[in-house]
XYZ file of N, CA and C in Angstrom:
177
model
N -50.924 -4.740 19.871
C -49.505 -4.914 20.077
C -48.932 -5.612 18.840
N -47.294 -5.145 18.218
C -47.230 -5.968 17.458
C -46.738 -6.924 17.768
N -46.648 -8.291 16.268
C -45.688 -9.332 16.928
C -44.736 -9.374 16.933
N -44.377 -10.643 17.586
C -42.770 -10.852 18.322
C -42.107 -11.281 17.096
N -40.999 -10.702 16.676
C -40.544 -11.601 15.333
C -39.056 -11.729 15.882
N -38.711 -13.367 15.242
C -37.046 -14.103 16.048
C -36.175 -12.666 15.319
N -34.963 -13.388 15.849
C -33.865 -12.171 15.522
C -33.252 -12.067 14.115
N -33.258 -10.849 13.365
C -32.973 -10.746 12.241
C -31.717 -11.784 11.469
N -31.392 -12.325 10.340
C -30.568 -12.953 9.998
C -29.766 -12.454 8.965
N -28.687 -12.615 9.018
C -27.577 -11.516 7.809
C -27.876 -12.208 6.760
N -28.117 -10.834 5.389
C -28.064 -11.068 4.190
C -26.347 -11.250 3.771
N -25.728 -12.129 2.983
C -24.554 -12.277 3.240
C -24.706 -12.227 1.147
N -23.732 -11.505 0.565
C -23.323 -11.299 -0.359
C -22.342 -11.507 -1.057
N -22.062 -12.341 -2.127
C -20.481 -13.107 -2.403
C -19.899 -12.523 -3.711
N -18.876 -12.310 -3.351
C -17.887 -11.059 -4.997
C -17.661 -12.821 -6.000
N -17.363 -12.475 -6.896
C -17.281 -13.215 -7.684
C -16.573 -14.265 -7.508
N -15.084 -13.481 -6.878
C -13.712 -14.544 -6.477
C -14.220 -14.861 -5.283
N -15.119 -14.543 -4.362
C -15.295 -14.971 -3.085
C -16.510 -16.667 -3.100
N -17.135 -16.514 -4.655
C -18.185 -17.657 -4.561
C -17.631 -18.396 -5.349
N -16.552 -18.386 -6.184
C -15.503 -18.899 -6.873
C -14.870 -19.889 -5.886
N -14.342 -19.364 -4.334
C -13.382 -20.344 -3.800
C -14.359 -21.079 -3.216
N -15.574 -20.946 -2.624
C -16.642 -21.083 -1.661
C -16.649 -23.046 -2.684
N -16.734 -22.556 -3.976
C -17.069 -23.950 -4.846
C -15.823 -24.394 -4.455
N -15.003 -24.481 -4.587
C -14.004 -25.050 -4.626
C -13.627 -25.773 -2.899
N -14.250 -25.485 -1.699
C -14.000 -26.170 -0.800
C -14.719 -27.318 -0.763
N -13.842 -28.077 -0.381
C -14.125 -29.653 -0.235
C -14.096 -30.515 0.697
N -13.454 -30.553 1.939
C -13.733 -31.444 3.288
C -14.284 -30.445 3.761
N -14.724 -31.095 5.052
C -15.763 -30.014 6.238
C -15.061 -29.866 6.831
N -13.813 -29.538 7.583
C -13.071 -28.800 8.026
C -13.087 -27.514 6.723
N -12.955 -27.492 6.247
C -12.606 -25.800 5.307
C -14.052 -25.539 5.426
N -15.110 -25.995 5.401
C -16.675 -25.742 5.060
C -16.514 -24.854 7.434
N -16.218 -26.091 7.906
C -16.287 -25.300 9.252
C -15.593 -24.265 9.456
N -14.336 -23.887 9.083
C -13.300 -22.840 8.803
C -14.011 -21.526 8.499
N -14.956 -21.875 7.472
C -15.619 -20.767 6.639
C -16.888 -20.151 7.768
N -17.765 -21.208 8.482
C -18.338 -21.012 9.531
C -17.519 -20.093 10.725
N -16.694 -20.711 10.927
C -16.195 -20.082 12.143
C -15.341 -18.049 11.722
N -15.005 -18.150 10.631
C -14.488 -16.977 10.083
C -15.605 -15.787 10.664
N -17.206 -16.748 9.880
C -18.598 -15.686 9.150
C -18.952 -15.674 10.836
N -18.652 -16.123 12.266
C -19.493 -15.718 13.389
C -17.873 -14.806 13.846
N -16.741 -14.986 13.378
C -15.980 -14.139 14.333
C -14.818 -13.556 13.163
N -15.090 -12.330 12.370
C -13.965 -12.084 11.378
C -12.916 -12.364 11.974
N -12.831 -11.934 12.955
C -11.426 -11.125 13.932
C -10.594 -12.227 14.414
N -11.167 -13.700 13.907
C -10.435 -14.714 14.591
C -9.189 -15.101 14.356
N -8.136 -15.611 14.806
C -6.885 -16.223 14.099
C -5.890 -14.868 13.655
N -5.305 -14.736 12.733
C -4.142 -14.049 12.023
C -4.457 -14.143 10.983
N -4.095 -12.450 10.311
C -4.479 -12.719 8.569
C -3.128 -13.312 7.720
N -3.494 -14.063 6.647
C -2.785 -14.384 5.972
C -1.962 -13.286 4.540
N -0.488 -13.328 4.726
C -0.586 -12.026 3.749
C -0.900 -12.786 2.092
N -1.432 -11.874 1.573
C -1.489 -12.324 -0.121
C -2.727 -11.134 -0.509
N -3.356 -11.646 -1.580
C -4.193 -10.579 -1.952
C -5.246 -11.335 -2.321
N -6.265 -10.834 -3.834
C -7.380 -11.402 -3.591
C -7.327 -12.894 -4.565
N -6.279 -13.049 -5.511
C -5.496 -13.941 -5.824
C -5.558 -15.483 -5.376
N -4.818 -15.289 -4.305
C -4.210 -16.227 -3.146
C -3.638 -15.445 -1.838
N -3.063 -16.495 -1.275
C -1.857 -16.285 -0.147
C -0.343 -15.891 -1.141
N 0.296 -15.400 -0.200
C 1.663 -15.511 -0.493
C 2.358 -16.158 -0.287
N 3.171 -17.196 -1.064
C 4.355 -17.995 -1.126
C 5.318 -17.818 -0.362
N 5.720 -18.277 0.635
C 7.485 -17.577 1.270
C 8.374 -18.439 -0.023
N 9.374 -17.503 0.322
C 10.279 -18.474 -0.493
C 11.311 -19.303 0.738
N 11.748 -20.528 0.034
C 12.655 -20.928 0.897
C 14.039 -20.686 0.700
């Protein structure tokens, strides 16, 4: 029989601008933010902007 092996774990892959901002977070709220995103994309509302930033409203 073969063995039992635990459950596979995601290879997770970062674009340049994506390991770019990753450095740049700094309290653990944004570090948990980033957690909670990577178990549920679909969470919250997207923000409009591009790969840049967000978008500015104007006032």
């Amino acid at each position: 029989m073969a063995p039992q092996h635990g459950p596979r774990r995601a290879r997770i892959a970062f674009s340049d601008s994506a390991a770019k901002q990753l450095e740049n977070l700094t309290s653990e709220a944004e570090i948990h933010a980033l957690v909670v995103i990577s178990v549920d994309p679909d969470i919250g509302e997207p923000i409009p902007g591009d790969t840049a930033g967000p978008q500015c409203e104007s006032e």
